[in-house]
mmCIF file of C-alpha atoms in Angstrom:
data_model
loop_
_atom_site.group_PDB
_atom_site.id
_atom_site.type_symbol
_atom_site.label_atom_id
_atom_site.label_comp_id
_atom_site.label_asym_id
_atom_site.label_seq_id
_atom_site.Cartn_x
_atom_site.Cartn_y
_atom_site.Cartn_z
ATOM 1 C CA UNK A 1 -5.085 -13.961 23.212
ATOM 2 C CA UNK A 2 -1.580 -13.423 21.276
ATOM 3 C CA UNK A 3 1.677 -14.991 22.787
ATOM 4 C CA UNK A 4 4.390 -12.043 23.998
ATOM 5 C CA UNK A 5 7.936 -13.135 22.804
ATOM 6 C CA UNK A 6 11.028 -12.301 24.528
ATOM 7 C CA UNK A 7 13.708 -14.655 24.077
ATOM 8 C CA UNK A 8 14.695 -12.425 20.679
ATOM 9 C CA UNK A 9 17.253 -10.475 19.079
ATOM 10 C CA UNK A 10 17.220 -6.855 20.328
ATOM 11 C CA UNK A 11 19.206 -5.775 17.299
ATOM 12 C CA UNK A 12 16.226 -6.049 15.064
ATOM 13 C CA UNK A 13 13.726 -4.936 17.554
ATOM 14 C CA UNK A 14 15.494 -1.618 18.535
ATOM 15 C CA UNK A 15 16.017 -0.789 14.376
ATOM 16 C CA UNK A 16 12.316 -1.577 13.947
ATOM 17 C CA UNK A 17 10.899 0.364 16.831
ATOM 18 C CA UNK A 18 12.589 3.477 15.953
ATOM 19 C CA UNK A 19 11.360 6.324 14.445
ATOM 20 C CA UNK A 20 11.356 6.161 10.429
ATOM 21 C CA UNK A 21 13.879 8.673 8.873
ATOM 22 C CA UNK A 22 12.450 11.601 7.036
ATOM 23 C CA UNK A 23 12.934 9.971 3.828
ATOM 24 C CA UNK A 24 10.325 7.513 4.279
ATOM 25 C CA UNK A 25 7.838 10.387 5.068
ATOM 26 C CA UNK A 26 7.603 10.013 1.475
ATOM 27 C CA UNK A 27 5.654 6.777 1.913
ATOM 28 C CA UNK A 28 3.067 8.287 4.581
ATOM 29 C CA UNK A 29 -0.786 7.670 3.588
ATOM 30 C CA UNK A 30 -3.120 10.053 5.520
ATOM 31 C CA UNK A 31 -6.420 9.266 3.495
ATOM 32 C CA UNK A 32 -8.785 7.490 5.783
ATOM 33 C CA UNK A 33 -10.167 5.470 2.708
ATOM 34 C CA UNK A 34 -6.969 4.068 1.890
ATOM 35 C CA UNK A 35 -5.916 3.709 5.820
ATOM 36 C CA UNK A 36 -8.853 1.343 6.732
ATOM 37 C CA UNK A 37 -8.177 -0.640 2.993
ATOM 38 C CA UNK A 38 -4.834 -1.388 4.483
ATOM 39 C CA UNK A 39 -6.179 -2.139 7.838
ATOM 40 C CA UNK A 40 -9.093 -4.211 7.054
ATOM 41 C CA UNK A 41 -6.858 -6.208 4.575
ATOM 42 C CA UNK A 42 -4.100 -6.690 7.667
ATOM 43 C CA UNK A 43 -7.319 -7.950 9.995
ATOM 44 C CA UNK A 44 -8.954 -10.678 7.270
ATOM 45 C CA UNK A 45 -5.594 -12.108 7.016
ATOM 46 C CA UNK A 46 -5.338 -12.097 10.627
ATOM 47 C CA UNK A 47 -1.564 -11.111 10.428
ATOM 48 C CA UNK A 48 0.719 -10.627 13.542
ATOM 49 C CA UNK A 49 1.139 -6.708 14.872
ATOM 50 C CA UNK A 50 4.275 -5.819 16.869
ATOM 51 C CA UNK A 51 2.993 -3.205 19.377
ATOM 52 C CA UNK A 52 5.739 -1.025 20.751
ATOM 53 C CA UNK A 53 5.242 0.879 23.839
ATOM 54 C CA UNK A 54 7.159 3.472 25.893
ATOM 55 C CA UNK A 55 9.690 3.964 23.420
ATOM 56 C CA UNK A 56 11.390 0.894 24.205
ATOM 57 C CA UNK A 57 12.077 -2.422 23.313
ATOM 58 C CA UNK A 58 8.913 -4.034 25.524
ATOM 59 C CA UNK A 59 6.546 -5.208 23.012
ATOM 60 C CA UNK A 60 3.256 -7.507 22.982
ATOM 61 C CA UNK A 61 2.362 -9.125 19.856
ATOM 62 C CA UNK A 62 -1.313 -8.764 18.780
ATOM 63 C CA UNK A 63 -3.678 -8.921 15.757
ATOM 64 C CA UNK A 64 -6.860 -6.542 14.655
ATOM 65 C CA UNK A 65 -9.995 -8.063 15.883
ATOM 66 C CA UNK A 66 -12.438 -4.882 14.456
ATOM 67 C CA UNK A 67 -12.589 -2.198 12.755
ATOM 68 C CA UNK A 68 -15.057 0.302 13.880
ATOM 69 C CA UNK A 69 -15.433 3.562 11.153
ATOM 70 C CA UNK A 70 -18.156 5.520 12.871
ATOM 71 C CA UNK A 71 -16.491 5.393 16.311
ATOM 72 C CA UNK A 72 -13.193 5.752 14.769
ATOM 73 C CA UNK A 73 -11.683 2.498 16.602
ATOM 74 C CA UNK A 74 -9.832 -0.259 16.061
ATOM 75 C CA UNK A 75 -9.855 -3.382 18.480
ATOM 76 C CA UNK A 76 -7.047 -5.533 18.993
ATOM 77 C CA UNK A 77 -6.017 -8.590 21.069
ATOM 78 C CA UNK A 78 -4.586 -8.449 24.413
ATOM 79 C CA UNK A 79 -1.069 -9.726 25.171
ATOM 80 C CA UNK A 80 -0.336 -13.037 27.043
ATOM 81 C CA UNK A 81 1.836 -11.055 30.056
ATOM 82 C CA UNK A 82 -0.562 -9.063 32.562
ATOM 83 C CA UNK A 83 2.575 -6.969 33.194
ATOM 84 C CA UNK A 84 3.074 -5.809 29.937
ATOM 85 C CA UNK A 85 -0.855 -5.468 28.993
ATOM 86 C CA UNK A 86 -0.549 -2.712 31.954
ATOM 87 C CA UNK A 87 2.407 -1.033 30.894
ATOM 88 C CA UNK A 88 1.078 -0.866 27.357
ATOM 89 C CA UNK A 89 -2.434 0.577 28.724
ATOM 90 C CA UNK A 90 -0.263 3.119 30.515
ATOM 91 C CA UNK A 91 1.723 4.434 27.537
ATOM 92 C CA UNK A 92 0.896 7.422 25.557
ATOM 93 C CA UNK A 93 3.673 6.158 22.582
ATOM 94 C CA UNK A 94 2.480 3.302 20.818
ATOM 95 C CA UNK A 95 4.176 2.254 17.779
ATOM 96 C CA UNK A 96 2.558 -0.412 15.578
ATOM 97 C CA UNK A 97 4.768 -2.398 13.143
ATOM 98 C CA UNK A 98 2.995 -4.932 10.493
ATOM 99 C CA UNK A 99 3.355 -5.652 6.858
ATOM 100 C CA UNK A 100 0.521 -6.051 4.211
ATOM 101 C CA UNK A 101 1.448 -8.199 0.910
ATOM 102 C CA UNK A 102 4.784 -8.223 2.206
ATOM 103 C CA UNK A 103 5.527 -4.587 2.537
ATOM 104 C CA UNK A 104 6.289 -3.130 5.923
ATOM 105 C CA UNK A 105 3.532 -1.036 7.910
ATOM 106 C CA UNK A 106 4.203 1.616 10.737
ATOM 107 C CA UNK A 107 1.412 3.586 12.206
ATOM 108 C CA UNK A 108 1.169 5.585 15.777
ATOM 109 C CA UNK A 109 -1.180 5.851 18.186
ATOM 110 C CA UNK A 110 -1.844 7.256 21.630
ATOM 111 C CA UNK A 111 -3.881 5.862 24.435
ATOM 112 C CA UNK A 112 -5.011 2.260 24.814
ATOM 113 C CA UNK A 113 -8.500 1.122 26.910
ATOM 114 C CA UNK A 114 -9.582 -2.135 27.754
ATOM 115 C CA UNK A 115 -12.971 -3.049 26.129
ATOM 116 C CA UNK A 116 -14.788 -6.728 25.662
ATOM 117 C CA UNK A 117 -15.299 -8.164 22.185
ATOM 118 C CA UNK A 118 -16.671 -11.544 22.180
ATOM 119 C CA UNK A 119 -16.937 -12.015 25.247
ATOM 120 C CA UNK A 120 -13.200 -11.535 26.490
ATOM 121 C CA UNK A 121 -10.899 -8.867 26.947
ATOM 122 C CA UNK A 122 -9.086 -6.631 23.912
ATOM 123 C CA UNK A 123 -7.613 -3.477 23.572
ATOM 124 C CA UNK A 124 -9.498 -0.495 21.868
ATOM 125 C CA UNK A 125 -7.571 2.483 20.293
ATOM 126 C CA UNK A 126 -8.638 5.125 17.812
ATOM 127 C CA UNK A 127 -8.090 4.081 14.089
ATOM 128 C CA UNK A 128 -4.168 6.317 13.144
ATOM 129 C CA UNK A 129 -4.547 9.384 11.337
ATOM 130 C CA UNK A 130 -1.928 8.141 8.938
ATOM 131 C CA UNK A 131 0.597 5.376 8.309
ATOM 132 C CA UNK A 132 3.676 4.478 6.335
ATOM 133 C CA UNK A 133 3.532 1.689 3.992
ATOM 134 C CA UNK A 134 7.063 0.774 2.624
ATOM 135 C CA UNK A 135 7.349 0.926 -1.070
ATOM 136 C CA UNK A 136 8.682 -2.445 -2.437
ATOM 137 C CA UNK A 137 11.554 -3.067 -4.825
ATOM 138 C CA UNK A 138 9.747 -5.941 -6.436
ATOM 139 C CA UNK A 139 6.358 -5.212 -7.901
ATOM 140 C CA UNK A 140 3.394 -7.698 -8.860
ATOM 141 C CA UNK A 141 2.630 -7.118 -12.221
ATOM 142 C CA UNK A 142 -1.163 -7.785 -13.693
ATOM 143 C CA UNK A 143 -2.465 -7.751 -17.561
ATOM 144 C CA UNK A 144 -5.076 -5.482 -17.671
ATOM 145 C CA UNK A 145 -8.528 -6.741 -19.392
ATOM 146 C CA UNK A 146 -8.740 -6.951 -23.010
ATOM 147 C CA UNK A 147 -12.353 -6.108 -23.383
ATOM 148 C CA UNK A 148 -11.973 -3.090 -21.971
ATOM 149 C CA UNK A 149 -8.154 -2.046 -21.095
ATOM 150 C CA UNK A 150 -7.109 0.721 -19.137
ATOM 151 C CA UNK A 151 -6.029 3.937 -20.818
ATOM 152 C CA UNK A 152 -3.055 5.855 -20.027
ATOM 153 C CA UNK A 153 -3.809 9.723 -21.200
ATOM 154 C CA UNK A 154 -0.615 11.649 -21.968
ATOM 155 C CA UNK A 155 -0.500 14.981 -22.573
ATOM 156 C CA UNK A 156 1.507 16.283 -25.436
ATOM 157 C CA UNK A 157 3.659 19.983 -24.689
ATOM 158 C CA UNK A 158 3.392 21.432 -28.367
ATOM 159 C CA UNK A 159 3.974 25.619 -29.625
ATOM 160 C CA UNK A 160 0.556 25.423 -30.710
ATOM 161 C CA UNK A 161 -2.825 23.893 -28.804
ATOM 162 C CA UNK A 162 -1.938 21.295 -26.514
ATOM 163 C CA UNK A 163 -3.172 17.659 -27.200
ATOM 164 C CA UNK A 164 -3.270 14.602 -25.455
ATOM 165 C CA UNK A 165 -2.724 11.022 -26.303
ATOM 166 C CA UNK A 166 -4.610 7.964 -25.332
ATOM 167 C CA UNK A 167 -2.369 5.155 -25.167
ATOM 168 C CA UNK A 168 -3.793 1.284 -24.158
ATOM 169 C CA UNK A 169 -2.021 -0.558 -21.432
ATOM 170 C CA UNK A 170 -1.116 -4.199 -21.349
ATOM 171 C CA UNK A 171 -0.017 -4.474 -18.044
ATOM 172 C CA UNK A 172 0.264 -2.703 -14.793
ATOM 173 C CA UNK A 173 1.887 -2.977 -11.491
ATOM 174 C CA UNK A 174 3.155 -0.160 -8.219
ATOM 175 C CA UNK A 175 6.282 0.079 -10.437
ATOM 176 C CA UNK A 176 4.983 1.271 -14.045
ATOM 177 C CA UNK A 177 3.100 0.057 -16.512
ATOM 178 C CA UNK A 178 3.598 -1.921 -20.119
ATOM 179 C CA UNK A 179 2.137 -0.130 -22.828
ATOM 180 C CA UNK A 180 1.620 -0.732 -26.691
ATOM 181 C CA UNK A 181 3.914 1.707 -28.572
ATOM 182 C CA UNK A 182 1.621 2.445 -31.828
ATOM 183 C CA UNK A 183 0.838 5.851 -31.161
ATOM 184 C CA UNK A 184 1.695 8.443 -34.238
ATOM 185 C CA UNK A 185 2.443 11.632 -31.469
ATOM 186 C CA UNK A 186 4.209 9.899 -28.854
ATOM 187 C CA UNK A 187 8.000 8.709 -29.037
ATOM 188 C CA UNK A 188 8.781 5.803 -26.676
ATOM 189 C CA UNK A 189 12.042 6.042 -26.803
ATOM 190 C CA UNK A 190 14.182 4.781 -23.762
ATOM 191 C CA UNK A 191 15.025 7.751 -21.405
ATOM 192 C CA UNK A 192 12.237 9.803 -22.671
ATOM 193 C CA UNK A 193 9.357 11.319 -19.520
ATOM 194 C CA UNK A 194 5.745 12.358 -20.217
ATOM 195 C CA UNK A 195 4.625 14.307 -17.016
ATOM 196 C CA UNK A 196 0.858 14.390 -15.517
ATOM 197 C CA UNK A 197 -0.322 11.487 -17.466
ATOM 198 C CA UNK A 198 -3.315 10.198 -15.850
ATOM 199 C CA UNK A 199 -4.999 6.255 -15.669
ATOM 200 C CA UNK A 200 -8.626 5.931 -14.528
ATOM 201 C CA UNK A 201 -8.516 2.571 -12.424
ATOM 202 C CA UNK A 202 -12.151 1.481 -12.374
ATOM 203 C CA UNK A 203 -14.322 1.575 -9.182
ATOM 204 C CA UNK A 204 -11.128 2.869 -7.536
ATOM 205 C CA UNK A 205 -10.101 6.250 -8.926
ATOM 206 C CA UNK A 206 -7.574 8.499 -10.858
ATOM 207 C CA UNK A 207 -3.975 8.110 -11.037
ATOM 208 C CA UNK A 208 -1.867 11.138 -11.822
ATOM 209 C CA UNK A 209 1.950 10.313 -12.349
ATOM 210 C CA UNK A 210 5.156 10.853 -14.455
ATOM 211 C CA UNK A 211 5.840 7.898 -16.449
ATOM 212 C CA UNK A 212 9.152 7.099 -17.853
ATOM 213 C CA UNK A 213 10.427 4.778 -20.529
ATOM 214 C CA UNK A 214 12.652 2.210 -19.737
ATOM 215 C CA UNK A 215 12.709 -0.301 -22.539
ATOM 216 C CA UNK A 216 10.859 -1.242 -25.573
ATOM 217 C CA UNK A 217 10.844 -4.709 -27.558
ATOM 218 C CA UNK A 218 8.929 -6.236 -30.587
ATOM 219 C CA UNK A 219 6.026 -8.562 -29.494
ATOM 220 C CA UNK A 220 2.965 -9.987 -31.198
ATOM 221 C CA UNK A 221 -0.252 -9.812 -29.983
ATOM 222 C CA UNK A 222 -2.873 -12.782 -29.785
ATOM 223 C CA UNK A 223 -4.523 -11.837 -33.257
ATOM 224 C CA UNK A 224 -1.293 -11.997 -34.744
ATOM 225 C CA UNK A 225 -0.396 -8.221 -35.055
ATOM 226 C CA UNK A 226 3.555 -7.568 -34.634
ATOM 227 C CA UNK A 227 3.756 -4.599 -32.726
ATOM 228 C CA UNK A 228 6.282 -2.707 -29.966
ATOM 229 C CA UNK A 229 5.776 -2.987 -26.149
ATOM 230 C CA UNK A 230 7.081 0.121 -24.270
ATOM 231 C CA UNK A 231 7.709 -0.755 -20.327
ATOM 232 C CA UNK A 232 7.111 2.733 -18.384
ATOM 233 C CA UNK A 233 8.387 3.240 -14.799
ATOM 234 C CA UNK A 234 6.641 5.445 -12.422
ATOM 235 C CA UNK A 235 8.180 8.287 -11.241
ATOM 236 C CA UNK A 236 8.093 9.557 -7.661
ATOM 237 C CA UNK A 237 4.280 7.764 -7.235
ATOM 238 C CA UNK A 238 2.624 9.150 -4.283
ATOM 239 C CA UNK A 239 1.982 5.906 -1.699
ATOM 240 C CA UNK A 240 -1.684 6.632 -1.841
ATOM 241 C CA UNK A 241 -2.231 6.184 -5.515
ATOM 242 C CA UNK A 242 0.480 3.183 -4.834
ATOM 243 C CA UNK A 243 -2.402 1.830 -2.882
ATOM 244 C CA UNK A 244 -5.135 2.318 -5.221
ATOM 245 C CA UNK A 245 -3.333 0.572 -7.936
ATOM 246 C CA UNK A 246 -2.585 -2.374 -5.407
ATOM 247 C CA UNK A 247 -6.339 -2.023 -4.893
ATOM 248 C CA UNK A 248 -6.993 -2.510 -8.450
ATOM 249 C CA UNK A 249 -4.510 -5.052 -8.679
ATOM 250 C CA UNK A 250 -6.130 -7.236 -5.640
ATOM 251 C CA UNK A 251 -9.496 -6.464 -7.028
ATOM 252 C CA UNK A 252 -8.892 -8.221 -10.452
ATOM 253 C CA UNK A 253 -7.308 -11.248 -9.258
ATOM 254 C CA UNK A 254 -10.441 -11.658 -7.181
ATOM 255 C CA UNK A 255 -12.702 -11.395 -10.205
ATOM 256 C CA UNK A 256 -10.038 -13.908 -12.073
ATOM 257 C CA UNK A 257 -10.526 -16.546 -9.120
ATOM 258 C CA UNK A 258 -14.351 -16.347 -9.132
ATOM 259 C CA UNK A 259 -14.884 -16.722 -13.026
#
C-alpha cells in the first residue's frame, strides 16, 4: 500500500492537476504499443504516481502493480486513507501524473474498481487510450554501433530524377543526430534543412522527420581519418517517434551493460 500525503504545497498540486494546455497536445501519444512500453517501464521502476480525482486537489499516491493487455487493464495500488480510496472509486475524472526517465507523463482514465492482487486489495482501471509525454529540453545522446551503424536516408530535391543520399550516423538522441559529413551531394552548412529523412531503428521501426543542420566541426575517427561531423536537430519530431528513439537508446544501453 502506498502512503497518501496531505501536508503539501497546494500551489504545485494545483498546477499539476490542471488540464494541460493545448500546445502540449503535440506530445500526446496514441499508439498502444508505445503506451504499454512507457507504462511497463514505470511499473518496472516502481515509480510513484499521483492520482488526482474529482478535478480537485485531493489525490492518492499509487504505483502500477500489473498490466494486462488482453483485458485492457491496469492494476494499481490503493492509497492509505480509506476515505480517499472511496472518493477515488466514486470519481469518473481521474488524472494520473508521474514520470519516465525524468520526463513528465500525464494521462486520464475513467472509473476505478476494486480487485484482488496477490491476496490484497488493489484498484483496476482500463488502460489509457492516450498519454502525454512531455519532451525534455536536454537529451541523452548515445553513440551508434560501429559494426552496423545507423543510416539516415535523405531525399535530394533535383529538377531531374529525385535521388536519395545515405549518411552514416555517429550518434543519436531524442533531439537530433550527429553524422559524418563526407557525402558529395549533401550540403551540411548550418541552417540548411532536409525533409522526409528516414532512419531505420533495428527491431523498433522507422523514423521519418525533418532535420536541420546546427553545426559542423572537424573530428578524427578511430582509424586516424580526418572528417567533418555535422550536428543536426530534429524539427517537429512526433512524440511517438521520440518514444521509438528512447526505446532504441534503452535497448543499446542494456546491450552494452550485458556485454
